[in-house]
Amino acid sequence: MNKIEGDLRLDGSERVAIIVSRFNHLITDRLVEGARDSFLRHGGIDENLDLVLVPGAYEIPFALNKILDDDAYNGVCCLGAVIRGATPHFDYVSAEATKGIATSTLKYNACVSFGLLTTDTIEQAIERAGTKAGNKGFEAMNSLIEMMSLYKKI
Ligand code: INI
């Protein structure tokens, strides 16, 4: 059996974009820090990392679609934090953001990772943004790096 698997090594030539929503920026700023940390630790070059900011998670798919249309990056890491409130708004925003990211990824056959927190409480979001449940931004960049490597091999 021939096993084909991506690894976590960058050679320094990879251009990567992070798309992040500013809504709940106390959380999303930490996700960006985690994603950048992963990129640099695995051999990425800071000048090759671009940060694209959008107002909220709902706008992430629009920016992603435009970026993939221009074909200027090897991969895109999507980061955001949707936190449940008292109304059904959470369900609409999280569903559209998730569906939009998945649709663009498949439409363009692109390396895209999903670092969107969807939590019931602010505490759950904090736990996933660099405290006791790790940093989902770091994890999302790890997944992107692995998929960019796999992309070259399959
Ligand atoms: N956007 C988020 O990124 N997270 C949220 O928790 C959130 N909530 O709960 O309202 C949110 N709303 C804004 C939305 O993404 C759009 O920016 C807005 O509707 C304008 O299009």
GROMACS .gro file of N, CA, C and O in nm, residues 74-126:
model
  212
   74ASN      N    1  -0.116   3.016  -0.212
   74ASN     CA    2  -0.114   2.870  -0.205
   74ASN      C    3  -0.221   2.816  -0.111
   74ASN      O    4  -0.263   2.701  -0.124
   75GLY      N    5  -0.260   2.900  -0.015
   75GLY     CA    6  -0.362   2.854   0.079
   75GLY      C    7  -0.423   2.969   0.155
   75GLY      O    8  -0.365   3.079   0.162
   76VAL      N    9  -0.543   2.945   0.208
   76VAL     CA   10  -0.614   3.049   0.284
   76VAL      C   11  -0.665   2.988   0.414
   76VAL      O   12  -0.726   2.880   0.415
   77CYS      N   13  -0.640   3.059   0.523
   77CYS     CA   14  -0.684   3.015   0.655
   77CYS      C   15  -0.795   3.111   0.701
   77CYS      O   16  -0.772   3.231   0.715
   78CYS      N   17  -0.914   3.057   0.721
   78CYS     CA   18  -1.030   3.140   0.759
   78CYS      C   19  -1.050   3.134   0.910
   78CYS      O   20  -1.062   3.025   0.968
   79LEU      N   21  -1.056   3.251   0.972
   79LEU     CA   22  -1.070   3.259   1.118
   79LEU      C   23  -1.186   3.350   1.158
   79LEU      O   24  -1.204   3.456   1.098
   80GLY      N   25  -1.260   3.309   1.259
   80GLY     CA   26  -1.369   3.392   1.308
   80GLY      C   27  -1.424   3.335   1.437
   80GLY      O   28  -1.386   3.225   1.481
   81ALA      N   29  -1.514   3.410   1.499
   81ALA     CA   30  -1.576   3.364   1.624
   81ALA      C   31  -1.723   3.403   1.623
   81ALA      O   32  -1.755   3.522   1.627
   82VAL      N   33  -1.808   3.304   1.612
   82VAL     CA   34  -1.952   3.329   1.619
   82VAL      C   35  -2.000   3.276   1.754
   82VAL      O   36  -1.982   3.158   1.785
   83ILE      N   37  -2.055   3.367   1.833
   83ILE     CA   38  -2.093   3.332   1.970
   83ILE      C   39  -2.244   3.350   1.985
   83ILE      O   40  -2.298   3.455   1.949
   84ARG      N   41  -2.309   3.247   2.036
   84ARG     CA   42  -2.455   3.247   2.045
   84ARG      C   43  -2.506   3.360   2.134
   84ARG      O   44  -2.448   3.389   2.239
   85GLY      N   45  -2.611   3.427   2.089
   85GLY     CA   46  -2.674   3.532   2.169
   85GLY      C   47  -2.816   3.491   2.202
   85GLY      O   48  -2.850   3.372   2.199
   86ALA      N   49  -2.900   3.592   2.226
   86ALA     CA   50  -3.036   3.564   2.269
   86ALA      C   51  -3.132   3.539   2.152
   86ALA      O   52  -3.246   3.496   2.174
   87THR      N   53  -3.086   3.565   2.030
   87THR     CA   54  -3.174   3.551   1.913
   87THR      C   55  -3.118   3.446   1.818
   87THR      O   56  -3.004   3.400   1.836
   88PRO      N   57  -3.193   3.410   1.711
   88PRO     CA   58  -3.143   3.308   1.617
   88PRO      C   59  -3.032   3.358   1.524
   88PRO      O   60  -2.986   3.283   1.438
   89HIS      N   61  -2.986   3.482   1.541
   89HIS     CA   62  -2.883   3.540   1.453
   89HIS      C   63  -2.762   3.446   1.439
   89HIS      O   64  -2.710   3.428   1.328
   90PHE      N   65  -2.719   3.390   1.550
   90PHE     CA   66  -2.604   3.298   1.552
   90PHE      C   67  -2.618   3.189   1.445
   90PHE      O   68  -2.524   3.158   1.373
   91ASP      N   69  -2.739   3.130   1.440
   91ASP     CA   70  -2.760   3.016   1.348
   91ASP      C   71  -2.743   3.060   1.202
   91ASP      O   72  -2.684   2.988   1.122
   92TYR      N   73  -2.796   3.177   1.169
   92TYR     CA   74  -2.787   3.225   1.031
   92TYR      C   75  -2.642   3.258   0.995
   92TYR      O   76  -2.593   3.219   0.889
   93VAL      N   77  -2.574   3.330   1.084
   93VAL     CA   78  -2.435   3.371   1.054
   93VAL      C   79  -2.344   3.248   1.045
   93VAL      O   80  -2.268   3.233   0.949
   94SER      N   81  -2.354   3.159   1.142
   94SER     CA   82  -2.262   3.044   1.141
   94SER      C   83  -2.291   2.951   1.023
   94SER      O   84  -2.198   2.901   0.958
   95ALA      N   85  -2.419   2.932   0.989
   95ALA     CA   86  -2.452   2.843   0.877
   95ALA      C   87  -2.404   2.901   0.745
   95ALA      O   88  -2.343   2.830   0.663
   96GLU      N   89  -2.427   3.030   0.724
   96GLU     CA   90  -2.386   3.091   0.596
   96GLU      C   91  -2.235   3.096   0.582
   96GLU      O   92  -2.181   3.073   0.475
   97ALA      N   93  -2.167   3.127   0.692
   97ALA     CA   94  -2.020   3.133   0.686
   97ALA      C   95  -1.964   2.994   0.656
   97ALA      O   96  -1.877   2.978   0.568
   98THR      N   97  -2.014   2.895   0.724
   98THR     CA   98  -1.964   2.758   0.705
   98THR      C   99  -1.992   2.708   0.564
   98THR      O  100  -1.904   2.655   0.496
   99LYS      N  101  -2.115   2.727   0.520
   99LYS     CA  102  -2.153   2.681   0.387
   99LYS      C  103  -2.074   2.755   0.279
   99LYS      O  104  -2.026   2.694   0.183
  100GLY      N  105  -2.060   2.887   0.298
  100GLY     CA  106  -1.988   2.967   0.199
  100GLY      C  107  -1.842   2.926   0.188
  100GLY      O  108  -1.788   2.916   0.077
  101ILE      N  109  -1.778   2.900   0.300
  101ILE     CA  110  -1.636   2.859   0.298
  101ILE      C  111  -1.623   2.724   0.227
  101ILE      O  112  -1.537   2.706   0.140
  102ALA      N  113  -1.711   2.631   0.261
  102ALA     CA  114  -1.704   2.497   0.200
  102ALA      C  115  -1.733   2.505   0.050
  102ALA      O  116  -1.665   2.439  -0.031
  103THR      N  117  -1.828   2.586   0.010
  103THR     CA  118  -1.864   2.596  -0.131
  103THR      C  119  -1.748   2.652  -0.213
  103THR      O  120  -1.713   2.598  -0.318
  104SER      N  121  -1.686   2.759  -0.164
  104SER     CA  122  -1.572   2.818  -0.238
  104SER      C  123  -1.455   2.721  -0.247
  104SER      O  124  -1.389   2.712  -0.350
  105THR      N  125  -1.430   2.652  -0.137
  105THR     CA  126  -1.318   2.558  -0.134
  105THR      C  127  -1.332   2.454  -0.245
  105THR      O  128  -1.238   2.424  -0.318
  106LEU      N  129  -1.452   2.401  -0.258
  106LEU     CA  130  -1.474   2.296  -0.357
  106LEU      C  131  -1.484   2.353  -0.498
  106LEU      O  132  -1.437   2.292  -0.593
  107LYS      N  133  -1.542   2.472  -0.509
  107LYS     CA  134  -1.554   2.535  -0.641
  107LYS      C  135  -1.415   2.557  -0.702
  107LYS      O  136  -1.394   2.535  -0.820
  108TYR      N  137  -1.320   2.601  -0.619
  108TYR     CA  138  -1.187   2.633  -0.669
  108TYR      C  139  -1.086   2.522  -0.645
  108TYR      O  140  -0.970   2.535  -0.682
  109ASN      N  141  -1.127   2.413  -0.581
  109ASN     CA  142  -1.034   2.305  -0.548
  109ASN      C  143  -0.911   2.361  -0.477
  109ASN      O  144  -0.798   2.330  -0.513
  110ALA      N  145  -0.934   2.443  -0.378
  110ALA     CA  146  -0.824   2.518  -0.317
  110ALA      C  147  -0.795   2.467  -0.176
  110ALA      O  148  -0.877   2.402  -0.113
  111CYS      N  149  -0.674   2.500  -0.130
  111CYS     CA  150  -0.636   2.467   0.008
  111CYS      C  151  -0.690   2.576   0.099
  111CYS      O  152  -0.643   2.690   0.096
  112VAL      N  153  -0.790   2.541   0.176
  112VAL     CA  154  -0.855   2.636   0.267
  112VAL      C  155  -0.877   2.566   0.399
  112VAL      O  156  -0.918   2.449   0.402
  113SER      N  157  -0.848   2.633   0.509
  113SER     CA  158  -0.881   2.570   0.637
  113SER      C  159  -0.985   2.653   0.712
  113SER      O  160  -1.001   2.773   0.689
  114PHE      N  161  -1.052   2.585   0.801
  114PHE     CA  162  -1.172   2.637   0.867
  114PHE      C  163  -1.142   2.659   1.015
  114PHE      O  164  -1.141   2.564   1.094
  115GLY      N  165  -1.115   2.782   1.051
  115GLY     CA  166  -1.087   2.813   1.192
  115GLY      C  167  -1.194   2.904   1.249
  115GLY      O  168  -1.163   3.006   1.311
  116LEU      N  169  -1.318   2.864   1.226
  116LEU     CA  170  -1.431   2.945   1.274
  116LEU      C  171  -1.483   2.883   1.403
  116LEU      O  172  -1.533   2.771   1.402
  117LEU      N  173  -1.472   2.958   1.512
  117LEU     CA  174  -1.530   2.910   1.637
  117LEU      C  175  -1.680   2.933   1.633
  117LEU      O  176  -1.726   3.041   1.593
  118THR      N  177  -1.757   2.834   1.672
  118THR     CA  178  -1.903   2.851   1.686
  118THR      C  179  -1.936   2.800   1.826
  118THR      O  180  -1.943   2.679   1.849
  119THR      N  181  -1.953   2.893   1.918
  119THR     CA  182  -1.967   2.851   2.058
  119THR      C  183  -2.096   2.905   2.121
  119THR      O  184  -2.152   3.004   2.073
  120ASP      N  185  -2.136   2.838   2.226
  120ASP     CA  186  -2.256   2.883   2.298
  120ASP      C  187  -2.226   3.001   2.390
  120ASP      O  188  -2.314   3.081   2.419
  121THR      N  189  -2.102   3.008   2.438
  121THR     CA  190  -2.067   3.112   2.535
  121THR      C  191  -1.932   3.176   2.503
  121THR      O  192  -1.849   3.118   2.433
  122ILE      N  193  -1.913   3.294   2.558
  122ILE     CA  194  -1.784   3.363   2.544
  122ILE      C  195  -1.674   3.279   2.611
  122ILE      O  196  -1.562   3.270   2.560
  123GLU      N  197  -1.708   3.217   2.722
  123GLU     CA  198  -1.607   3.135   2.793
  123GLU      C  199  -1.555   3.023   2.702
  123GLU      O  200  -1.435   2.997   2.698
  124GLN      N  201  -1.645   2.958   2.629
  124GLN     CA  202  -1.602   2.851   2.538
  124GLN      C  203  -1.510   2.906   2.429
  124GLN      O  204  -1.415   2.840   2.386
  125ALA      N  205  -1.541   3.027   2.384
  125ALA     CA  206  -1.456   3.088   2.281
  125ALA      C  207  -1.317   3.120   2.338
  125ALA      O  208  -1.215   3.092   2.274
  126ILE      N  209  -1.314   3.176   2.459
  126ILE     CA  210  -1.184   3.209   2.523
  126ILE      C  211  -1.101   3.082   2.542
  126ILE      O  212  -0.980   3.080   2.516
   0.00000   0.00000   0.00000
